[in-house]
Tab-separated table of C-alpha atoms and ligand atoms in Angstrom:
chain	number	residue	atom	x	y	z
A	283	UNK	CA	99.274	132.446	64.179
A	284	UNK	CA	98.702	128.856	64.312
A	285	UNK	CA	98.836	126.391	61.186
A	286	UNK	CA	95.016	125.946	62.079
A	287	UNK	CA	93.902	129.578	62.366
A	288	UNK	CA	95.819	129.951	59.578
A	289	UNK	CA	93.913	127.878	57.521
A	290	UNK	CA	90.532	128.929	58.992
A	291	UNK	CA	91.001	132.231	58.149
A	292	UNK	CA	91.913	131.108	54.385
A	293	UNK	CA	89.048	128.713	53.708
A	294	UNK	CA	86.541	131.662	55.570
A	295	UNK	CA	88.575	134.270	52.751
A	296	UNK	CA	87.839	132.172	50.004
A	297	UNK	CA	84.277	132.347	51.115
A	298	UNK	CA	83.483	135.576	51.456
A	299	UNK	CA	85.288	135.528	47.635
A	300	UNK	CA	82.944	133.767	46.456
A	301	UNK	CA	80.188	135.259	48.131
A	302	UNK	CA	78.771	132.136	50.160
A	303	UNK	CA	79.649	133.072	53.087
A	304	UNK	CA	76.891	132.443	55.613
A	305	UNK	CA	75.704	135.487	58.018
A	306	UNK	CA	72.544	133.941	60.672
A	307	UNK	CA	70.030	136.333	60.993
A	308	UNK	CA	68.186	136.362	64.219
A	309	UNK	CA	64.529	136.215	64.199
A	310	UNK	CA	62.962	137.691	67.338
A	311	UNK	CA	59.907	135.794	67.904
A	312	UNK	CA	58.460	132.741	66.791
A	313	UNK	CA	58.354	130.960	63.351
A	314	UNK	CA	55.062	131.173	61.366
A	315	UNK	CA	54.214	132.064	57.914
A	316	UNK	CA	55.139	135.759	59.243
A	317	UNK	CA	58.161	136.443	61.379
A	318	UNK	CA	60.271	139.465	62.717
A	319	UNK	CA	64.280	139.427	61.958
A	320	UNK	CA	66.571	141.378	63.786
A	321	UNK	CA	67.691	144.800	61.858
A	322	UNK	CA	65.018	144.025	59.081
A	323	UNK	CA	61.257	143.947	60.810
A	324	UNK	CA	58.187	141.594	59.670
A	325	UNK	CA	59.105	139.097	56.844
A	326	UNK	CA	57.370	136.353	54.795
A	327	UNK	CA	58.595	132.996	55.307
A	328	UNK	CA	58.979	130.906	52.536
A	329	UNK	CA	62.069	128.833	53.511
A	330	UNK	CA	60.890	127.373	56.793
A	331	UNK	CA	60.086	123.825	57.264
A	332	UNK	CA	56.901	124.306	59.339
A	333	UNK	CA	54.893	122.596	56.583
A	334	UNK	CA	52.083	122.152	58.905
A	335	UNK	CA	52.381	125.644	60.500
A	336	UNK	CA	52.162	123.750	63.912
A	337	UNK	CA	55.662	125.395	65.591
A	338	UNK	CA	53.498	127.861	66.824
A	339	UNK	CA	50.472	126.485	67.501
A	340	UNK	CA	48.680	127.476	71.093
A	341	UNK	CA	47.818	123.745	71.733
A	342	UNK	CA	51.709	122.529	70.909
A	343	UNK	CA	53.235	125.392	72.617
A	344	UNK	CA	51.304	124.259	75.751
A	345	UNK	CA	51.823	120.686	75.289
A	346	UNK	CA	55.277	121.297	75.598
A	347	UNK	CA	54.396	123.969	78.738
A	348	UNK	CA	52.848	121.302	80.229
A	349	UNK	CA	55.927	118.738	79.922
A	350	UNK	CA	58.004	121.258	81.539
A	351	UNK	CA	55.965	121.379	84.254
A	352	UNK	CA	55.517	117.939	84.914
A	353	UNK	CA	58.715	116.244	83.830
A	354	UNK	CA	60.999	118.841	84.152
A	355	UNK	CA	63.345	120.337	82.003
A	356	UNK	CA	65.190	116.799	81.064
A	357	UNK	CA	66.117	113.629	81.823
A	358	UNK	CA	69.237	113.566	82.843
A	359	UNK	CA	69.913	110.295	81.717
A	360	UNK	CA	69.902	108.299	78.813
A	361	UNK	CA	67.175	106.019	77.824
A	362	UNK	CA	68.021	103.230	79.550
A	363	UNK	CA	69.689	104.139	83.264
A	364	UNK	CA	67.049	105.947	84.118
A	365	UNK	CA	65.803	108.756	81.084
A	366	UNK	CA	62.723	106.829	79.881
A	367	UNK	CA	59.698	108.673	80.678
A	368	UNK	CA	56.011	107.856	79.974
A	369	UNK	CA	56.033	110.628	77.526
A	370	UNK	CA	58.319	108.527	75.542
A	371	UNK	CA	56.256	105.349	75.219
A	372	UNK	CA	53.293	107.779	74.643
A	373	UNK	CA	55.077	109.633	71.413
A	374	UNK	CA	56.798	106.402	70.397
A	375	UNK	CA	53.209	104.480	70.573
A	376	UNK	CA	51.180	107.161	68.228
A	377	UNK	CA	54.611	107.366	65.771
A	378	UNK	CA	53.955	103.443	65.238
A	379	UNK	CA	50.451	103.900	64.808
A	380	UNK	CA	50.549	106.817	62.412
A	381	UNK	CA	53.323	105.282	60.541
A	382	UNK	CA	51.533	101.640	60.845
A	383	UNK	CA	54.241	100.273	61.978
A	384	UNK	CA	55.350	97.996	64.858
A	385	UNK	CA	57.122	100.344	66.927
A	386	UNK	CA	59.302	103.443	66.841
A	387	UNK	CA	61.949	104.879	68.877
A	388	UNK	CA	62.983	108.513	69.323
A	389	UNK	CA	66.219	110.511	68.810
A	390	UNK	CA	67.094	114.220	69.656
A	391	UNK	CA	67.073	114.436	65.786
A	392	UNK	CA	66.446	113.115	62.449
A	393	UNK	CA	70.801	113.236	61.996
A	394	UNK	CA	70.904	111.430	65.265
A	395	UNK	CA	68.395	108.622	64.195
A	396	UNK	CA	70.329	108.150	60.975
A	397	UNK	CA	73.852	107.973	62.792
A	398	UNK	CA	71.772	105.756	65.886
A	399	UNK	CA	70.264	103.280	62.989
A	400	UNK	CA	72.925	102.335	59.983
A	401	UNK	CA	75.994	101.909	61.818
A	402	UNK	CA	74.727	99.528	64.395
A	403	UNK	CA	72.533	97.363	61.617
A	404	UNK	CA	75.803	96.782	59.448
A	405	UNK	CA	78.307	94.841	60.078
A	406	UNK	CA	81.924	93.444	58.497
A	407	UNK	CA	80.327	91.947	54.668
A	408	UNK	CA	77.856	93.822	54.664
A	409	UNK	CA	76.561	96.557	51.863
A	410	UNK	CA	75.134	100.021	52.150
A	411	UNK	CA	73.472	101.062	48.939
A	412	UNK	CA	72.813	105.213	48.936
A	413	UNK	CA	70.688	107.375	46.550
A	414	UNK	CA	73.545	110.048	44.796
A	415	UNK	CA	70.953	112.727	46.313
A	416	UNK	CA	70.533	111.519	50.178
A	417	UNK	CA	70.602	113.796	52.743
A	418	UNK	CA	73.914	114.294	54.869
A	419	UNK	CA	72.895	112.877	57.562
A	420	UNK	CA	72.834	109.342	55.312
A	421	UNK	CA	76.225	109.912	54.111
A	422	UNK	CA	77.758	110.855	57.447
A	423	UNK	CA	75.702	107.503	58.626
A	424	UNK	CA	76.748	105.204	55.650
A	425	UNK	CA	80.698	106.420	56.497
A	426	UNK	CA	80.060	105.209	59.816
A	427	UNK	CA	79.103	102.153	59.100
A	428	UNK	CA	82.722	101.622	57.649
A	429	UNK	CA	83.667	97.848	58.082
A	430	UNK	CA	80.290	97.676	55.522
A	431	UNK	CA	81.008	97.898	51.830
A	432	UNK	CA	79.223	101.761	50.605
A	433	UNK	CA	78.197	102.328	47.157
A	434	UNK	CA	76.349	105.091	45.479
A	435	UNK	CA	73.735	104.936	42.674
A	436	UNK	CA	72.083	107.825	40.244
A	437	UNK	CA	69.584	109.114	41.426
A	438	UNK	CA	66.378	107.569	41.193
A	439	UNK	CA	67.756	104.723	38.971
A	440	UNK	CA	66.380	101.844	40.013
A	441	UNK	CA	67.518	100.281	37.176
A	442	UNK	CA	71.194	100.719	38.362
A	443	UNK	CA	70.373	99.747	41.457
A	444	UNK	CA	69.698	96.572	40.432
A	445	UNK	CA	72.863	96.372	38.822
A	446	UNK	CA	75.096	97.895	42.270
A	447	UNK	CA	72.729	95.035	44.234
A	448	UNK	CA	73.004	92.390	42.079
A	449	UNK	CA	77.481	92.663	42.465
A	450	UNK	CA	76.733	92.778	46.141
A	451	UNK	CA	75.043	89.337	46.303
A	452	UNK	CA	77.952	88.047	48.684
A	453	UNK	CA	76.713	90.213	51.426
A	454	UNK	CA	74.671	88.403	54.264
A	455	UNK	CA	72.776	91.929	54.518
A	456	UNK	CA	72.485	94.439	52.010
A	457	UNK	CA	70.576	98.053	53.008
A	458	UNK	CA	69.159	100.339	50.070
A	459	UNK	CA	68.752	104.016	52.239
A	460	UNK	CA	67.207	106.752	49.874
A	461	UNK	CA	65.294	110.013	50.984
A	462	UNK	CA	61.745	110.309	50.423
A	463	UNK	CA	61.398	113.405	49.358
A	464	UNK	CA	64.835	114.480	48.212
A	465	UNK	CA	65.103	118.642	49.940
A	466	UNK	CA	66.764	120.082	46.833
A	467	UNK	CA	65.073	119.231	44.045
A	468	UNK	CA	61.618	118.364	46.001
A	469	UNK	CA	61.167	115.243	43.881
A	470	UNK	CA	59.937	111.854	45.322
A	471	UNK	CA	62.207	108.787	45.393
A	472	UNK	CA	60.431	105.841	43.630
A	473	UNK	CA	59.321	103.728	46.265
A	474	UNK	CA	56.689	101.271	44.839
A	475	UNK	CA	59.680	100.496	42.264
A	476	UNK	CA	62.555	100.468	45.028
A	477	UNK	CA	60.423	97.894	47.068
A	478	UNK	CA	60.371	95.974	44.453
A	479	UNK	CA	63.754	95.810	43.585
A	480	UNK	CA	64.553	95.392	47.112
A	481	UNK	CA	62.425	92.459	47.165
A	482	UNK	CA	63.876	90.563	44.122
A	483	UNK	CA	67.729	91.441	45.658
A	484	UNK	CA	66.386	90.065	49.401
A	485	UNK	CA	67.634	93.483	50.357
A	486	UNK	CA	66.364	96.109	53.227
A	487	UNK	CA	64.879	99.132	51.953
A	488	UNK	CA	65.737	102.434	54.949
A	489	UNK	CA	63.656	105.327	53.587
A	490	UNK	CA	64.311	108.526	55.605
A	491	UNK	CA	60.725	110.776	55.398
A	492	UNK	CA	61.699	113.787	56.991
A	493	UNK	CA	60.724	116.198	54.294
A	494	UNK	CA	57.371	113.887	53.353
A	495	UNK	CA	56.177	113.269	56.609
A	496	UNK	CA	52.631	115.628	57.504
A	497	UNK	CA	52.988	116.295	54.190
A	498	UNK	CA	52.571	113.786	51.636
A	499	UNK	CA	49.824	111.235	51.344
A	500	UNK	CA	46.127	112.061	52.089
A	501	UNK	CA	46.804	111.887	56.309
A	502	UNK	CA	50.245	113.522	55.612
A	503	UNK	CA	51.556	109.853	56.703
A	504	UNK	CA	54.068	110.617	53.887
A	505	UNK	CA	55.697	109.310	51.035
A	506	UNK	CA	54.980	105.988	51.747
A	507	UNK	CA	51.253	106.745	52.351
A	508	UNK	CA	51.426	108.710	48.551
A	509	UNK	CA	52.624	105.835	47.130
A	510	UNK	CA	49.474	103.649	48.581
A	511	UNK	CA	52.204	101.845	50.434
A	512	UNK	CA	51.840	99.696	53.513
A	513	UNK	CA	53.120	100.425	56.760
A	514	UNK	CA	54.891	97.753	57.320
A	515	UNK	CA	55.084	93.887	56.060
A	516	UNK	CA	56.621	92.730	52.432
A	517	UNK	CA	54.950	95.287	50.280
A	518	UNK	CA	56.199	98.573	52.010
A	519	UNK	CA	59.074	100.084	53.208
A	520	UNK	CA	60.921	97.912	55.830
A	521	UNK	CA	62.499	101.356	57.950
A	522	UNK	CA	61.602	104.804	58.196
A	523	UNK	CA	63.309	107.446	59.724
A	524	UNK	CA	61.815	110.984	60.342
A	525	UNK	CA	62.664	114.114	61.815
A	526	UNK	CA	60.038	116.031	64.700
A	527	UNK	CA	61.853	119.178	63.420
A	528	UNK	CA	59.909	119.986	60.722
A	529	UNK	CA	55.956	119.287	60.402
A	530	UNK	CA	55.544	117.711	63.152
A	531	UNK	CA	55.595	120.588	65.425
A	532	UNK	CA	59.319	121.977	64.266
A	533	UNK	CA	61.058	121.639	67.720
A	534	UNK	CA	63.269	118.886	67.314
A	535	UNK	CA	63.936	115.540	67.420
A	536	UNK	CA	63.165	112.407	64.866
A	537	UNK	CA	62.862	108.666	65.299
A	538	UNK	CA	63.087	105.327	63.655
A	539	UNK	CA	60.040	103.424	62.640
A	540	UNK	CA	59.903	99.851	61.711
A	541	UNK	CA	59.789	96.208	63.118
A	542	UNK	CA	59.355	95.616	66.341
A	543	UNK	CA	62.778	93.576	66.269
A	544	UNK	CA	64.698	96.732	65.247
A	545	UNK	CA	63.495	98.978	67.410
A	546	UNK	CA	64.220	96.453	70.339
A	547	UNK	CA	67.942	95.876	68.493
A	548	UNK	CA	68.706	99.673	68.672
A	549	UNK	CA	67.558	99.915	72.295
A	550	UNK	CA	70.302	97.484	73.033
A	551	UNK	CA	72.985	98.458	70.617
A	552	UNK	CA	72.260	101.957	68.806
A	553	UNK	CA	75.073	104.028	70.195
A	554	UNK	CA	73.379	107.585	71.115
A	555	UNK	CA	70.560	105.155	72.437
A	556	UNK	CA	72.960	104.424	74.910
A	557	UNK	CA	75.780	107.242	75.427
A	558	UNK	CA	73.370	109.971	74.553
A	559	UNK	CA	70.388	112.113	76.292
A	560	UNK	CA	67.296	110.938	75.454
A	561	UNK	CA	64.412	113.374	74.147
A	562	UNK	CA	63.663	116.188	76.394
A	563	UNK	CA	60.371	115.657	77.899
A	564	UNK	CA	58.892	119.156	76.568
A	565	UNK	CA	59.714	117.859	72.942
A	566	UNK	CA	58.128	114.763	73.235
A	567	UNK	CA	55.291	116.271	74.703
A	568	UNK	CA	54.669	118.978	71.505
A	569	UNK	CA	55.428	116.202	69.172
A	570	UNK	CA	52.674	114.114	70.424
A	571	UNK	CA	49.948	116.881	70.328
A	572	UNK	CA	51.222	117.918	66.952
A	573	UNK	CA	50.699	114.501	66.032
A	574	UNK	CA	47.048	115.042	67.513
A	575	UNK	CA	46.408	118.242	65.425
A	576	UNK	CA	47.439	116.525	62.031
A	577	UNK	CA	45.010	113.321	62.850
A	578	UNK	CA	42.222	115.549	63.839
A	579	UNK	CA	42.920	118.350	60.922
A	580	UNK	CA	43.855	116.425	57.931
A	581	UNK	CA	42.789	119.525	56.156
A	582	UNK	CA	45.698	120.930	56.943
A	583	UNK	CA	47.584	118.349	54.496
A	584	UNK	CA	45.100	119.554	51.675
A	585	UNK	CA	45.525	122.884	52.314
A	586	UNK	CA	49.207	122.843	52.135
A	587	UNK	CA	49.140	120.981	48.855
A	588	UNK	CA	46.451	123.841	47.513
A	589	UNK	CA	49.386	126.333	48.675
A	590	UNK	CA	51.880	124.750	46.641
A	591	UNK	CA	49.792	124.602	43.610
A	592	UNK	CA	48.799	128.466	43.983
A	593	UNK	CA	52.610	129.418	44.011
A	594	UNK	CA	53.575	126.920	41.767
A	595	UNK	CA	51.203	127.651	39.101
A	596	UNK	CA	51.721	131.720	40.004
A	597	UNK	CA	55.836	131.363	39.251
A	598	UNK	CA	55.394	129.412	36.200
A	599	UNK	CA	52.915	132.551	35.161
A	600	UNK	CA	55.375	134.896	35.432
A	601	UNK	CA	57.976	133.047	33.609
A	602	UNK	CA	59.725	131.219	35.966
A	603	UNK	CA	61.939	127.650	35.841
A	604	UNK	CA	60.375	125.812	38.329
A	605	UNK	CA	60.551	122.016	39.234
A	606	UNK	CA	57.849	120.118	39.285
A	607	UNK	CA	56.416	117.482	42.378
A	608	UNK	CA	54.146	116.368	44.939
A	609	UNK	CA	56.008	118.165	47.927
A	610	UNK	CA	56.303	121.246	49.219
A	611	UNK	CA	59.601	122.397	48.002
A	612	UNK	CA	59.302	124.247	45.042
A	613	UNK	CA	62.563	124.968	43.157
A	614	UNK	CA	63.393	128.036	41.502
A	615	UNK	CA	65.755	127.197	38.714
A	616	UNK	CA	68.625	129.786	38.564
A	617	UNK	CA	71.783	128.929	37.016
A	618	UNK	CA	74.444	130.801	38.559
A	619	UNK	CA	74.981	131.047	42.310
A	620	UNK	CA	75.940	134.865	42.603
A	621	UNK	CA	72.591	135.572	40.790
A	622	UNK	CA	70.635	132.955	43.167
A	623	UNK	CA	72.138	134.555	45.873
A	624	UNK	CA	71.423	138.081	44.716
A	625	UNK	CA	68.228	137.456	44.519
A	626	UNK	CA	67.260	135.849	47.819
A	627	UNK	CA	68.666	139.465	48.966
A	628	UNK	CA	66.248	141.449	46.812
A	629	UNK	CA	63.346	139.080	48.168
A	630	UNK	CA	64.477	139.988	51.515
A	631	UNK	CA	64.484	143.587	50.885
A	632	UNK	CA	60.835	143.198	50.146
A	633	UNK	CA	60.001	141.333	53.045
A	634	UNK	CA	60.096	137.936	51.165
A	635	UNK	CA	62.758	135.384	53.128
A	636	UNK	CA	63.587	132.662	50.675
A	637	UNK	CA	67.114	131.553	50.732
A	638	UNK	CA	69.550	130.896	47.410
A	639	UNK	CA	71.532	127.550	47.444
A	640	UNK	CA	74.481	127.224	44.901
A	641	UNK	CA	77.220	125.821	44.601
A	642	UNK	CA	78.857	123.268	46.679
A	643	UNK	CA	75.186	122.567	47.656
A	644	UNK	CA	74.126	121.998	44.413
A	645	UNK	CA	75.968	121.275	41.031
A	646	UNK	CA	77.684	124.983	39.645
A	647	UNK	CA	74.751	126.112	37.178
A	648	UNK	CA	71.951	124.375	38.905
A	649	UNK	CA	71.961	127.407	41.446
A	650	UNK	CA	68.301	127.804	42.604
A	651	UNK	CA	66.043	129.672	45.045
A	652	UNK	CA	64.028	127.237	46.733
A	653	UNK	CA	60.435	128.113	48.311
A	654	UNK	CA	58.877	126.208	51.046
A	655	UNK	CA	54.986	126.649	51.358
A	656	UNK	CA	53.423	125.983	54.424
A	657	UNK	CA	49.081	125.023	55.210
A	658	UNK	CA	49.369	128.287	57.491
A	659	UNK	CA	50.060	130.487	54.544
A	660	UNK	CA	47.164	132.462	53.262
A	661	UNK	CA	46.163	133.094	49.693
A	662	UNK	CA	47.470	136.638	50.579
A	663	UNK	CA	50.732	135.745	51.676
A	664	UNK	CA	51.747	133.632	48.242
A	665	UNK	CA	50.221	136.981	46.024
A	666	UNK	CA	52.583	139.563	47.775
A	667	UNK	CA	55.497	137.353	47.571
A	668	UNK	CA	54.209	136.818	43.872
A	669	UNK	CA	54.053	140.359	43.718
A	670	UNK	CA	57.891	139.985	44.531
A	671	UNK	CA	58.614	137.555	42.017
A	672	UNK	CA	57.286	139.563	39.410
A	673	UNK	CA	58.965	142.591	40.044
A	674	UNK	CA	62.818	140.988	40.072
A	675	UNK	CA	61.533	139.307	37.039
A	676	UNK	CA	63.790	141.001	34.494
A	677	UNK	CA	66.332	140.236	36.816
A	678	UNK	CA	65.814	136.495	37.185
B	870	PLP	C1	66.065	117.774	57.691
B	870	PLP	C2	66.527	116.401	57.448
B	870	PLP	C3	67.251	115.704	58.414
B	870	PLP	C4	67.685	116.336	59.706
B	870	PLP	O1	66.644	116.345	60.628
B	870	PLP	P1	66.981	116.848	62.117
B	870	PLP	O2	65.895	116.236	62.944
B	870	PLP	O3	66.932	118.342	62.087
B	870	PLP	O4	68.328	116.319	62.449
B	870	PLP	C5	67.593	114.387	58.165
B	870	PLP	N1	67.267	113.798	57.003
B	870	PLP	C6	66.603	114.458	56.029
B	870	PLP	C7	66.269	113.749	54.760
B	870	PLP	C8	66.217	115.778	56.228
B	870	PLP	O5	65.570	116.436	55.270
């Protein structure tokens, strides 16, 4: 055996140890509140992203038919030999208007837009300035961005922020990147108080949205749009990033949304911009009439908050830890990770698919079962998997 297989097979060992080793289950038709996995049947889904319950939605599944037929299956190029199709400027167009910004530009996905955006907006003397929290995808970005100084601060402490931005002075540009809804612990990031700061320290602020956006805000514009923040100009956020892969019709894909200047900088200069694929025509397509669906049904915002609040309030009933905020993550406070894991099986058992995340995800203790509501839930679905909750309650 190889020194490498070797040390695959250890590592995958030690896993299985200490039981977070990851099996995929196979679902075998579409997402939706209800779903069919291989060897098990018909599930619940509470650990989807489809906030808006669009994935499978008739008029975004034929949106998407539709681009197929008329584009083809791809472009074959990237965006700018010759893989810029009019469904691009179309989906790009009604991003910058629902985001009220100047312009946007699309990625095959939210990790792409992260990794297309910070490294090519930082250079040598430069600062990156990351929430403790951020998603991956901003930590893979920000060590990209290497000849840039990277620092870390708390999370949420704007207060030592200030402090980490006011030692990077020296640097020409300095970029504060945070999430906006933060996917573990379903909390907000403090934007009204993190423009500010950014203000007073001259400094960018990069907030990705991808867990806020279609559902935060009272047109599910997100977090910025909660916060009674502008789309663009001095008093909001200066660049969002999103992902298409989650309420906005769950496919894939995300973009960048901002000043008209940056968008036109990371046509010329964003890496997978220019070495990568650009969108695939049936994506952009379902994106766009997603996008459609949300502005027409804004109800389905409202009704996704009134889902949260019914299994919210129904977990804290039956005695449960859970975390409070304005998303629609709700955390299950757990403590161990065997136990967290343990009882993401039992849930399953029943028919309830919520996953367990321990540790390395999260801190060892602050083990957790995390539920994800969607607007195409029904009052129904959140009782039985209530129902659930109660009855592993003596072993939670
Ligand atoms: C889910 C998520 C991503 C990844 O989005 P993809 O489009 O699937 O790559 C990036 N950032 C944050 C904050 C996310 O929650």
């Amino acid at each position: 055996m190889t020194a490498l297989q070797r040390r695959l097979r250890k590592t995958l060992t030690e896993l299985r140890a200490a039981g977070t080793h990851k099996t995929l289950r196979h679902l075998t038709g579409p997402t939706g509140p209800v779903t069919r996995i291989e060897g098990l049947g018909e599930v619940l889904v509470f650990c989807s992203n489809n906030y808006l319950g669009l994935a499978n939605h008739p008029a975004v599944v034929e949106a998407g038919m539709e681009g197929l037929r008329r584009y083809g299956a791809g472009t074959a190029s990237v965006r700018f030999i010759c893989g810029t199709f009019e469904c691009h400027r179309e989906l790009e167009h009604r991003l910058a208007q629902f985001l009220g910004t100047e312009a946007a530009l699309t990625y095959v996905s939210c990790w792409n837009a992260n990794e297309g955006l910070l490294p090519s907006l930082l250079q040598e003397g430069d600062a990156i300035v990351s929430d403790e929290l951020n998603h991956a995808s901003i930590i893979d970005a920000g060590r990209l961005s290497r000849p840039a100084t990277r620092r870390v601060f708390p999370h949420g402490d704007v207060a030592a922020l200030e402090t980490v931005l006011g030692e990077l002075d020296a640097a020409p540009v300095r970029l504060v990147v945070t999430d906006g809804v933060f996917s573990m612990e379903g909390d907000l990031a403090p934007l009204p108080e993190l423009v500010a700061a950014c203000r007073r320290h001259a400094a960018t602020l990069v907030v990705d949205d991808s867990h806020g956006v279609g559902v935060l805000g009272a047109h599910g514009r997100g977090t910025p749009e909660h916060f009674h923040l502008p789309g663009h100009g001095p008093d909001g956020v200066d660049i969002l990033t999103g992902t298409l892969g989650k309420a906005l019709g769950g496919a894939a894909g995300g973009y960048v949304a901002g000043p008209a200047a940056v968008i036109d900088y990371l046509i010329q200069r964003s890496r997978p911009q220019l070495f990568s694929n650009a969108l695939p025509p049936t994506v952009a397509c379902s994106a766009a009439k997603a996008l459609d669906i949300l502005e027409h049904e804004p109800e389905r915002v409202a009704q996704l908050h009134a889902n949260t609040d019914r299994m919210r309030h129904g977990l804290r009933r039956l005695g449960y830890q859970v975390l409070d905020s304005p998303s629609a993550i709700v955390p299950i406070m757990i403590g161990a990770s065997a136990r967290a894991i343990r009882l993401s099986e039992q849930l399953l058992d029943r028919g309830i698919f919520v996953v367990g995340f321990g540790f390395p995800v999260v801190p060892e203790g602050a083990a957790r079962l995390r539920v994800q509501l969607s607007a195409a839930h029904t009052d129904q679905h959140i009782d039985t998997a209530l129902d659930a909750f109660e009855a592993l309650r003596a072993d939670a």
